[in-house]
Coordinates of C-alpha atoms in Angstrom, one line a residue:
M1036 CA -25.5 23.5 -17.5
A1037 CA -22.9 24.3 -14.8
A1038 CA -19.5 22.7 -14.7
P1039 CA -17.6 21.9 -11.5
T1040 CA -15.7 24.8 -10.2
P1041 CA -11.9 24.4 -10.9
S1042 CA -9.8 24.5 -7.8
I1043 CA -7.0 27.1 -8.0
P1044 CA -4.4 27.2 -5.1
A1045 CA -5.1 30.2 -2.8
G1046 CA -2.7 33.1 -3.2
Q1047 CA -1.8 32.2 -6.8
P1048 CA -2.7 34.2 -9.9
G1049 CA -5.4 32.7 -12.1
T1050 CA -6.0 32.6 -15.8
S1051 CA -9.4 32.5 -17.3
A1052 CA -10.4 30.1 -20.0
P1053 CA -11.2 31.6 -23.4
P1054 CA -14.9 32.5 -23.4
S1055 CA -17.3 31.2 -26.0
P1056 CA -17.9 33.3 -29.2
A1057 CA -21.3 34.2 -27.8
S1058 CA -19.7 35.7 -24.7
P1059 CA -17.9 39.0 -25.3
G1060 CA -14.8 39.5 -23.4
P1061 CA -11.0 39.1 -23.4
T1062 CA -9.5 35.8 -24.6
A1063 CA -7.3 35.8 -21.5
V1064 CA -7.7 37.5 -18.2
T1065 CA -5.3 37.4 -15.3
W1066 CA -5.7 38.6 -11.7
G1067 CA -4.2 38.0 -8.3
V1068 CA -5.2 38.1 -4.7
A1069 CA -2.8 38.7 -1.7
P1070 CA -2.8 39.9 1.8
S1071 CA -2.2 43.7 1.9
S1072 CA -2.2 46.9 3.9
A1073 CA -3.8 50.2 3.1
K1074 CA -0.7 51.0 1.1
G1075 CA -0.3 47.7 -0.8
P1076 CA 0.8 44.1 -0.4
N1077 CA 3.2 43.6 2.6
G1078 CA 4.7 40.2 1.8
R1079 CA 2.5 38.0 3.8
A1080 CA 1.8 34.6 2.3
A1081 CA -1.6 34.3 4.1
F1082 CA -3.8 36.0 6.7
N1083 CA -2.6 34.5 10.0
Y1084 CA -4.4 35.6 13.2
K1085 CA -4.7 34.6 16.8
L1086 CA -7.7 36.1 18.4
D1087 CA -9.9 35.8 21.5
P1088 CA -13.6 35.0 21.1
G1089 CA -15.5 38.2 20.5
A1090 CA -12.5 40.0 19.1
T1091 CA -12.7 42.1 15.9
L1092 CA -9.9 43.3 13.5
T1093 CA -9.6 45.2 10.2
D1094 CA -7.3 44.1 7.4
Y1095 CA -6.8 44.6 3.7
V1096 CA -6.8 42.3 0.6
A1097 CA -5.1 43.4 -2.6
V1098 CA -6.8 42.4 -5.9
T1099 CA -4.7 43.1 -8.9
N1100 CA -5.8 43.2 -12.5
H1101 CA -2.9 42.2 -14.8
S1102 CA -4.9 42.6 -18.0
T1103 CA -5.1 45.6 -20.3
R1104 CA -8.9 46.1 -19.9
P1105 CA -11.2 46.6 -16.9
L1106 CA -12.1 43.5 -15.0
T1107 CA -15.2 42.8 -12.9
L1108 CA -14.9 40.0 -10.3
S1109 CA -16.9 38.5 -7.5
L1110 CA -15.2 39.0 -4.1
Y1111 CA -16.2 36.9 -1.1
A1112 CA -14.9 34.9 1.8
S1113 CA -15.4 31.2 2.3
D1114 CA -14.5 28.2 4.5
A1115 CA -11.6 25.9 3.6
F1116 CA -11.5 22.1 3.6
T1117 CA -9.0 19.3 3.0
T1118 CA -9.5 17.4 -0.2
K1119 CA -9.2 13.6 -0.3
Q1120 CA -5.8 14.0 -1.9
G1121 CA -4.6 16.3 0.9
G1122 CA -5.1 19.7 -0.9
F1123 CA -6.3 23.0 0.5
D1124 CA -9.6 24.1 -1.2
L1125 CA -12.5 26.5 -0.6
L1126 CA -16.2 25.9 -0.8
A1127 CA -17.8 26.6 -4.2
G1128 CA -19.2 30.1 -4.7
G1129 CA -22.8 28.8 -4.3
Q1130 CA -22.2 27.3 -0.9
Q1131 CA -22.7 29.4 2.2
P1132 CA -19.8 29.4 4.7
T1133 CA -20.5 28.5 8.3
D1134 CA -17.1 29.1 9.9
V1135 CA -14.4 31.7 9.4
G1136 CA -15.8 32.6 6.0
S1137 CA -19.0 33.8 7.6
W1138 CA -17.0 35.9 10.0
V1139 CA -15.5 38.2 7.3
R1140 CA -17.3 41.3 6.1
L1141 CA -16.3 42.9 2.7
P1142 CA -17.7 46.2 1.5
S1143 CA -19.1 44.8 -1.7
R1144 CA -19.8 41.4 -3.3
T1145 CA -18.5 42.6 -6.7
L1146 CA -15.4 44.6 -7.6
T1147 CA -14.4 46.4 -10.8
I1148 CA -10.7 46.9 -11.3
P1149 CA -9.3 49.2 -14.0
S1150 CA -6.7 47.7 -16.4
T1151 CA -3.2 47.0 -15.1
S1152 CA -4.1 48.3 -11.6
R1153 CA -4.7 47.1 -8.0
L1154 CA -7.3 47.8 -5.4
D1155 CA -6.6 47.4 -1.7
V1156 CA -9.9 46.4 -0.2
P1157 CA -10.6 46.6 3.5
F1158 CA -12.5 43.9 5.4
T1159 CA -13.4 43.2 9.0
L1160 CA -13.2 39.8 10.8
T1161 CA -15.3 39.3 13.9
V1162 CA -14.8 36.2 16.1
P1163 CA -18.1 35.0 17.6
R1164 CA -18.1 34.9 21.4
N1165 CA -19.0 31.2 21.3
A1166 CA -16.4 30.3 18.7
T1167 CA -14.7 27.0 19.5
P1168 CA -11.0 27.1 20.5
G1169 CA -8.5 26.0 17.9
D1170 CA -7.7 26.5 14.2
H1171 CA -10.2 27.8 11.7
A1172 CA -9.3 28.1 8.0
G1173 CA -10.8 29.8 5.1
G1174 CA -10.0 32.3 2.4
I1175 CA -10.9 35.5 0.5
V1176 CA -11.7 34.7 -3.2
A1177 CA -11.9 36.7 -6.3
S1178 CA -13.7 34.8 -9.0
L1179 CA -14.7 35.2 -12.7
A1180 CA -17.6 33.3 -14.3
A1181 CA -17.3 32.5 -18.0
T1182 CA -19.2 30.5 -20.5
A1183 CA -17.4 27.9 -22.7
A1184 CA -18.2 25.0 -24.9
D1185 CA -17.4 21.5 -23.6
A1186 CA -16.3 18.5 -25.7
Q1187 CA -19.9 17.8 -26.8
G1188 CA -20.4 21.4 -27.9
S1189 CA -22.7 22.3 -25.0
Q1190 CA -22.4 25.6 -23.2
V1191 CA -21.1 25.3 -19.7
S1192 CA -20.5 27.9 -17.0
V1193 CA -17.0 27.8 -15.5
D1194 CA -16.0 29.7 -12.4
H1195 CA -12.3 30.6 -12.2
R1196 CA -11.1 31.5 -8.7
V1197 CA -8.1 32.9 -7.0
G1198 CA -7.8 33.3 -3.3
A1199 CA -5.7 34.2 -0.3
R1200 CA -5.8 31.8 2.7
I1201 CA -7.0 32.7 6.2
Y1202 CA -5.6 30.9 9.2
L1203 CA -7.3 31.9 12.4
R1204 CA -6.5 30.4 15.8
V1205 CA -9.1 31.1 18.5
T1206 CA -7.5 31.1 21.9
G1207 CA -8.3 28.3 24.3
E1208 CA -7.2 24.7 24.9
L1209 CA -5.8 22.9 21.9
Q1210 CA -6.6 19.2 21.5
P1211 CA -4.6 18.0 18.5
A1212 CA -5.5 14.5 17.4
L1213 CA -5.3 12.3 14.3
T1214 CA -7.1 9.0 13.9
V1215 CA -6.7 6.1 11.4
E1216 CA -9.8 4.7 9.8
N1217 CA -10.9 2.3 7.0
L1218 CA -7.7 0.4 6.9
R1219 CA -7.5 -1.9 3.9
V1220 CA -4.5 -4.2 3.4
Q1221 CA -3.6 -6.3 0.4
H1222 CA -0.8 -8.8 0.0
T1223 CA 0.5 -9.6 -3.5
G1224 CA 2.8 -12.6 -3.8
S1225 CA 6.0 -12.8 -5.9
L1226 CA 6.6 -15.4 -8.6
N1227 CA 10.0 -15.8 -7.1
P1228 CA 9.7 -18.3 -4.3
L1229 CA 12.8 -17.1 -2.7
A1230 CA 11.5 -13.5 -2.3
G1231 CA 8.7 -12.0 -0.3
G1232 CA 5.6 -10.3 -1.6
T1233 CA 4.3 -6.7 -1.6
L1234 CA 2.0 -5.5 1.2
S1235 CA -0.1 -2.4 0.5
A1236 CA -2.1 -0.6 3.2
T1237 CA -4.6 2.1 2.3
F1238 CA -6.3 4.1 5.0
T1239 CA -8.0 7.3 5.9
V1240 CA -6.4 9.9 8.2
R1241 CA -8.9 12.1 10.0
N1242 CA -8.1 15.2 12.0
T1243 CA -10.4 14.8 15.0
G1244 CA -8.8 17.6 17.0
N1245 CA -9.0 21.4 16.8
A1246 CA -5.5 22.1 15.4
R1247 CA -4.3 21.8 11.9
L1248 CA -1.7 19.0 11.6
S1249 CA 0.5 17.1 9.3
G1250 CA 1.6 13.6 10.1
Q1251 CA 4.1 10.7 9.6
P1252 CA 2.4 7.4 8.6
A1253 CA 4.0 4.1 9.2
L1254 CA 3.1 0.5 8.4
G1255 CA 4.1 -2.5 10.6
V1256 CA 3.6 -6.2 9.8
A1257 CA 4.1 -9.4 11.7
G1258 CA 3.3 -13.1 11.1
P1259 CA 1.8 -15.5 13.6
F1260 CA 3.2 -15.2 17.2
G1261 CA 5.0 -12.0 16.1
L1262 CA 7.3 -13.7 13.6
A1263 CA 9.3 -11.6 11.1
R1264 CA 8.1 -8.3 12.6
R1265 CA 9.1 -5.2 10.6
S1266 CA 7.9 -1.7 9.7
V1267 CA 8.3 1.0 7.1
D1268 CA 7.6 4.7 7.0
G1269 CA 5.3 6.3 4.3
A1270 CA 5.5 9.7 2.7
A1271 CA 4.8 12.6 5.1
L1272 CA 1.3 13.9 5.0
P1273 CA 0.4 17.4 4.0
E1274 CA -1.6 19.8 6.2
I1275 CA -5.0 18.4 7.4
L1276 CA -7.5 20.9 8.7
P1277 CA -9.6 20.2 11.8
G1278 CA -12.5 18.0 10.7
G1279 CA -10.7 17.2 7.5
E1280 CA -9.5 13.9 6.2
L1281 CA -7.4 12.4 3.4
T1282 CA -6.5 8.9 2.1
T1283 CA -3.0 7.6 1.9
T1284 CA -1.3 4.4 0.9
V1285 CA 1.9 2.9 2.4
P1286 CA 3.6 0.1 0.5
M1287 CA 6.0 -2.5 1.9
S1288 CA 8.1 -4.8 -0.3
G1289 CA 9.7 -8.1 0.8
A1290 CA 6.7 -9.0 3.1
L1291 CA 7.1 -12.7 3.9
P1292 CA 4.0 -14.8 3.1
L1293 CA 3.5 -16.4 6.6
I1294 CA -0.1 -17.5 5.9
R1295 CA -1.8 -14.9 8.1
L1296 CA -0.3 -11.4 8.6
T1297 CA -1.2 -8.7 11.1
A1298 CA -0.8 -5.2 9.7
S1299 CA -0.8 -2.1 11.8
A1300 CA -1.1 1.5 10.4
T1301 CA 0.0 4.4 12.6
V1302 CA 0.2 8.2 12.0
T1303 CA 2.3 10.3 14.3
P1304 CA 0.9 13.9 14.4
A1305 CA 3.3 16.7 13.5
A1306 CA 3.0 20.5 13.9
V1307 CA 2.4 22.7 10.8
G1308 CA 4.7 25.7 10.3
D1309 CA 6.0 27.2 13.6
Q1310 CA 3.4 25.6 15.8
V1311 CA 4.5 23.8 19.0
L1312 CA 2.6 20.7 20.2
D1313 CA 3.2 20.4 23.9
P1314 CA 2.7 17.7 25.0
P1315 CA 3.0 15.8 21.7
P1316 CA -0.3 14.1 20.8
R1317 CA -0.5 10.3 20.7
A1318 CA -0.3 8.5 17.4
G1319 CA -3.4 7.3 15.8
A1320 CA -3.5 3.6 14.9
A1321 CA -5.5 0.8 13.3
E1322 CA -5.0 -2.9 12.8
A1323 CA -6.1 -5.5 10.2
T1324 CA -5.2 -9.0 9.2
V1325 CA -4.7 -10.4 5.7
W1326 CA -4.1 -13.8 4.2
A1327 CA -0.7 -14.3 2.7
V1328 CA -0.6 -17.9 1.4
P1329 CA 2.9 -18.7 0.1
W1330 CA 1.8 -20.4 -3.1
P1331 CA 5.2 -20.2 -4.9
Q1332 CA 6.9 -21.5 -1.8
L1333 CA 4.4 -24.3 -1.4
A1334 CA 4.8 -25.2 -5.1
L1335 CA 8.6 -25.3 -4.7
L1336 CA 8.2 -27.4 -1.5
A1337 CA 5.9 -29.8 -3.4
L1338 CA 8.5 -30.1 -6.2
L1339 CA 11.3 -30.8 -3.8
A1340 CA 9.1 -33.4 -2.0
L1341 CA 8.2 -35.0 -5.3
A1342 CA 11.9 -35.0 -6.3
G1343 CA 12.9 -36.6 -3.0
W1344 CA 10.2 -39.2 -3.2
A1345 CA 11.2 -40.0 -6.8
L1346 CA 14.9 -40.4 -5.6
I1347 CA 13.9 -42.7 -2.8
V1348 CA 11.7 -44.8 -5.1
A1349 CA 14.6 -45.0 -7.6
R1350 CA 17.0 -46.0 -4.9
R1351 CA 14.7 -48.7 -3.6
R1352 CA 14.1 -50.0 -7.1
R1353 CA 17.8 -50.2 -7.8
A1354 CA 18.3 -52.0 -4.4
A1355 CA 15.6 -54.5 -5.2
Q1356 CA 17.0 -55.1 -8.7
L1357 CA 20.5 -55.6 -7.2
A1358 CA 19.1 -58.0 -4.6
Q1359 CA 17.3 -60.0 -7.3
A1360 CA 20.4 -60.1 -9.3
V1361 CA 22.4 -61.4 -6.4
A1362 CA 19.8 -64.0 -5.5
A1363 CA 19.7 -65.1 -9.1
A1364 CA 23.4 -65.4 -9.2
R1365 CA 23.4 -67.5 -6.0
E1366 CA 20.7 -69.8 -7.4
E1367 CA 22.6 -70.2 -10.6
G1368 CA 25.7 -71.0 -8.6
R1369 CA 23.9 -73.6 -6.7
A1370 CA 22.4 -75.1 -9.8
Q1371 CA 25.8 -75.2 -11.5
A1372 CA 27.4 -76.9 -8.5
G1373 CA 24.6 -79.5 -8.6
R1374 CA 25.2 -80.2 -12.2
E1375 CA 28.9 -80.6 -11.7
A1376 CA 28.4 -83.0 -8.8
G1377 CA 26.1 -85.2 -10.9
Q1378 CA 28.6 -85.6 -13.7
A1379 CA 31.6 -86.7 -11.5
P1380 CA 33.3 -90.4 -12.2
D1381 CA 32.9 -93.5 -9.8
G1382 CA 35.5 -93.8 -7.0
P1383 CA 38.1 -96.7 -6.9
D1384 CA 36.2 -98.7 -4.3
A1385 CA 32.9 -98.7 -6.1
T1386 CA 31.6 -102.3 -7.1
A1387 CA 28.7 -103.3 -9.3
D1388 CA 26.0 -105.5 -7.7
T1389 CA 26.0 -108.2 -10.5
G1390 CA 25.9 -111.2 -8.2
T1391 CA 29.3 -112.5 -9.6
S1392 CA 32.0 -113.2 -7.1
V1393 CA 35.6 -113.1 -8.0
Q1394 CA 37.7 -115.6 -6.1
P1395 CA 41.1 -114.4 -5.2
Q1396 CA 43.9 -116.0 -7.1
A1397 CA 45.7 -118.6 -5.1
A1398 CA 49.4 -118.3 -4.9
G1399 CA 51.0 -119.8 -8.0
D1400 CA 47.7 -119.9 -9.8
G1401 CA 48.7 -118.2 -13.0
G1402 CA 45.9 -115.8 -12.4
T1403 CA 43.2 -118.1 -13.7
R1404 CA 39.8 -117.0 -12.6
T1405 CA 36.9 -119.4 -12.0
R1406 CA 33.3 -118.2 -12.6
Q1407 CA 30.6 -120.0 -10.7
P1408 CA 26.9 -119.7 -11.0
P1409 CA 25.2 -118.0 -8.2
D1410 CA 23.6 -121.2 -6.8
A1411 CA 26.7 -123.3 -7.0
G1412 CA 27.4 -125.4 -4.0
R1413 CA 23.9 -125.6 -2.9

């Protein structure tokens, strides 16, 4: 069973995994690959060329064995691609290159290097006459296949690789361009009703031009009618090869939950290394909307409304109770006044209707009163 080929950064020394007991060989093998000349490495970090269609050149690659025993490696050229995480990688050994990797000719597919020594291997690179203008990336790889046991005890084949990068620019018109695709936006509210939530935008950046580029992503957001518009920058993107793509995420804190938010993701292309982009390419952009319902704020508003309503009801109840108390007091006052009026004594001029007349006393009459029946004198 074959295991996936581990990716080793081009231009860096590699260390093999210990082989299985059934596979004879050293327990650790180290080797390196670097640009070179006929007399040895010349300090170049990568093979950088600028050639016309149909041009041919000869160069050298140094393969160094750091171990104390001879080492046999596979030596080949391949095409490069950008990983989803933004890394630089080469096609697996079993995949046939179709770009710059297929334009390189090495003298042999295998190479045996004596212990603690180096071989400077010549190669030729021929640019096809119909090659497209722009950047083409690949690498020259030295690999070692080994057999090891996995966690289940099964024997697996592991291919350890070390490579030196090739950057070739074919002359012609450059058309640098980055596009933003598959924008996905998510809003996460905060439990604090006085704070905004977190907005997270994940999107794919694709190099649709013919020049390798990096880029600066940014995320903008606005509520309805452009309310509370703001933007933040994300982390700068690594190199993206022509035709390559990577996925990145830009977060934004303090995004106000304005029911419906419009998010825009942009990437401004940037040159790699000492390249000059003239004129500068336009930024790629994409737009999406996301619901941002302010549940904590609505809950706080509901509580405030409930508290206000309760306060109004309490005030009205107290006012009604006070009005009832005042009315009762007035009624009690009226009743008390009525009772007091009914218990008052007769006045001095009041006379009883008894049918008895009192004759006034004549002068000198000693005050003797004469009482007559009511029908006297009839």
